[in-house]
Short mmCIF file of C-alpha atoms in Angstrom, two decimals:
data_model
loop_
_atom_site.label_atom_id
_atom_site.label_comp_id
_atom_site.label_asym_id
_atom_site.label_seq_id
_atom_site.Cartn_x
_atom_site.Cartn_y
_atom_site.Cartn_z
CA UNK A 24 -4.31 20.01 -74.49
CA UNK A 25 -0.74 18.88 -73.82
CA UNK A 26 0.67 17.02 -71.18
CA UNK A 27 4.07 18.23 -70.02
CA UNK A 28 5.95 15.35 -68.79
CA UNK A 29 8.56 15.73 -66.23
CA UNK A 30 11.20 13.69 -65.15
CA UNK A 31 11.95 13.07 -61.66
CA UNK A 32 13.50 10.38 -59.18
CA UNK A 33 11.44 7.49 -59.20
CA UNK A 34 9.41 7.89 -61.80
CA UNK A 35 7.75 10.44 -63.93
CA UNK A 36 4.95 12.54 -63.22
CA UNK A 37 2.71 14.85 -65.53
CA UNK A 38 2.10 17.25 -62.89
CA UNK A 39 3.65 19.22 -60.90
CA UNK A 40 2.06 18.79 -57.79
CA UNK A 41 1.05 15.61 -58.60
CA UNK A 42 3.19 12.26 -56.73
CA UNK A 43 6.27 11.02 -58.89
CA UNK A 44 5.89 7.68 -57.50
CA UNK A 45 4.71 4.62 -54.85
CA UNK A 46 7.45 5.54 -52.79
CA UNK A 47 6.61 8.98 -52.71
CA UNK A 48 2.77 8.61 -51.78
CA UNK A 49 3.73 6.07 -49.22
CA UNK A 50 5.89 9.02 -47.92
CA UNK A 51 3.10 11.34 -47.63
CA UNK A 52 0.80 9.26 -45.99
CA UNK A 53 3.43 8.28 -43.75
CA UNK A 54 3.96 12.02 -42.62
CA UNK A 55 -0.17 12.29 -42.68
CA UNK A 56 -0.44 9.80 -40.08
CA UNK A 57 2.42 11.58 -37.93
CA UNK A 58 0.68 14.77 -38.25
CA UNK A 59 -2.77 12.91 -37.20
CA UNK A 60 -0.97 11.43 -33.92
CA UNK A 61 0.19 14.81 -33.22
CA UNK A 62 -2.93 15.86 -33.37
CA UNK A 63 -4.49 13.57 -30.89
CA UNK A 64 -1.74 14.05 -28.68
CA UNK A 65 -2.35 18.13 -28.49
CA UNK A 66 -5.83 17.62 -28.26
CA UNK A 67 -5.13 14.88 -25.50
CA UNK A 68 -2.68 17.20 -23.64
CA UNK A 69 -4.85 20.50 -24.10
CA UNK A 70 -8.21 18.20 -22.58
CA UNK A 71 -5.93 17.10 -19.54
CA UNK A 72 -4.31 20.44 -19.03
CA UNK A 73 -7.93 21.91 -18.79
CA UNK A 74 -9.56 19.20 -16.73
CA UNK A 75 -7.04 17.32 -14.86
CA UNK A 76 -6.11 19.74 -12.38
CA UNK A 77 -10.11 20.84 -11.53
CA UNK A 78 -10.12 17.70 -9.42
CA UNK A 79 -6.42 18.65 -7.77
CA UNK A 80 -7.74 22.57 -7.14
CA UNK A 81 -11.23 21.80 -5.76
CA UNK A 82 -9.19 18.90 -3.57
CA UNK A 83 -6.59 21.75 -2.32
CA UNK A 84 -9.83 24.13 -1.46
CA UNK A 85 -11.49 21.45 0.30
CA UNK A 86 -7.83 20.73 2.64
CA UNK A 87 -7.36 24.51 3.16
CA UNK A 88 -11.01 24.50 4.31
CA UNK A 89 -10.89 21.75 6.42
CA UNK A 90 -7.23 22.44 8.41
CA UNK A 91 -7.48 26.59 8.32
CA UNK A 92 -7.94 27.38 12.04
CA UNK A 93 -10.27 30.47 11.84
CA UNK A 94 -14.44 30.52 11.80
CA UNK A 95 -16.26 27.81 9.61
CA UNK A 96 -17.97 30.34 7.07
CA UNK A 97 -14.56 31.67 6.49
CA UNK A 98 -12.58 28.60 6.05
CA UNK A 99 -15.28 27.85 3.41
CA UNK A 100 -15.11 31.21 1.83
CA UNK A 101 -11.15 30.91 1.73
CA UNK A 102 -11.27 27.13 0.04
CA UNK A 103 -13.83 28.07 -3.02
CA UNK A 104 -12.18 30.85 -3.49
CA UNK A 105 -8.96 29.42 -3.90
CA UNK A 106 -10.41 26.86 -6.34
CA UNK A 107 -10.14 29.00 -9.40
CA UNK A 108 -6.71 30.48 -8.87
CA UNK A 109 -5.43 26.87 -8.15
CA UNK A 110 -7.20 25.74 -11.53
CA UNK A 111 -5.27 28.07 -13.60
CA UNK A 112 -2.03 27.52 -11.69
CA UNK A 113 -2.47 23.65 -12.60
CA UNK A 114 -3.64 24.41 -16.00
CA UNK A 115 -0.39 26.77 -17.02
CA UNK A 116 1.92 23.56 -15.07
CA UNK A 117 0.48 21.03 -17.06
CA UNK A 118 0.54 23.04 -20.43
CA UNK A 119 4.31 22.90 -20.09
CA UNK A 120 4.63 19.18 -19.67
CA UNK A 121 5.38 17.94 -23.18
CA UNK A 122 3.90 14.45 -22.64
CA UNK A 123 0.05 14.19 -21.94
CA UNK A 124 0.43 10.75 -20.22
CA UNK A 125 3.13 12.71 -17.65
CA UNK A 126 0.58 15.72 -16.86
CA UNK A 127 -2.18 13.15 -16.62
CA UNK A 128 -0.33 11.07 -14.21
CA UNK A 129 0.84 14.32 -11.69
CA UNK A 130 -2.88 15.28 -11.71
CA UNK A 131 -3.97 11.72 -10.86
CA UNK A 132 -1.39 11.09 -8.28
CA UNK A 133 -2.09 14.91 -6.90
CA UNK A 134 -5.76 14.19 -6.44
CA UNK A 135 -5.17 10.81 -4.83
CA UNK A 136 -2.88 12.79 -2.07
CA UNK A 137 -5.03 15.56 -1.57
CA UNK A 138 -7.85 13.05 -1.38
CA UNK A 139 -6.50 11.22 1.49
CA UNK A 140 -5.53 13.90 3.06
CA UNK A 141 -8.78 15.66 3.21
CA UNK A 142 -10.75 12.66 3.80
CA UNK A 143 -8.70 10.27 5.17
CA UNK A 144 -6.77 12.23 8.24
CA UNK A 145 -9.08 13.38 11.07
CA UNK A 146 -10.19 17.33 11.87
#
């Protein structure tokens, strides 16, 4: 068995998929670790784009519910049933914010407002 050596910059390698040098491997691992915090952050984004606004649409169903003026079994009717619709509305919206920390922050400070206003103000 022979072992084809081939030159390359850096160093020489006796493979050709194998790493010519330190520099090289140091390279790759660099890029591996990118990759790996690109990861997280899609995973973080995709878990905030699918949970953060649930909080925000049930919030919105419970204002509409309290503050529609028509019968009580219909204001509650109208404000679950606007729950899912609002879900996927916030769900596409925070897909399209590139950072996770920005879509996580709107969906806090969303659910804070509709918080206070469906608890805090007076029927």
């Amino acid at each position: 068995m022979t072992s084809r050596l081939r030159h390359v910059e850096g160093g020489v390698s006796a493979d050709e998929g194998a790493p010519a040098s330190v520099e090289h491997r140091a390279r790759r691992t660099r890029h591996g670790a990118r990759g790996a915090r690109s990861r997280w952050s899609a995973a973080g984004l995709a878990l905030t784009a699918l949970l953060g606004p649930l909080p925000v649409a049930a919030l919105a169903g419970v204002c509409v519910a309290r503050f529609l003026p028509v019968a009580e079994n219909t204001r509650f009717t109208v404000g679950i049933t606007l729950v899912i619709p609002l879900w996927l509305a916030g769900t596409c919206r925070a897909f399209l914010v590139q950072r996770t920390s920005r879509a996580l922050l709107a969906c806090v400070l969303s659910s804070v407002a509709l918080g206070a206003l469906a608890y805090g103000v007076p029927s």
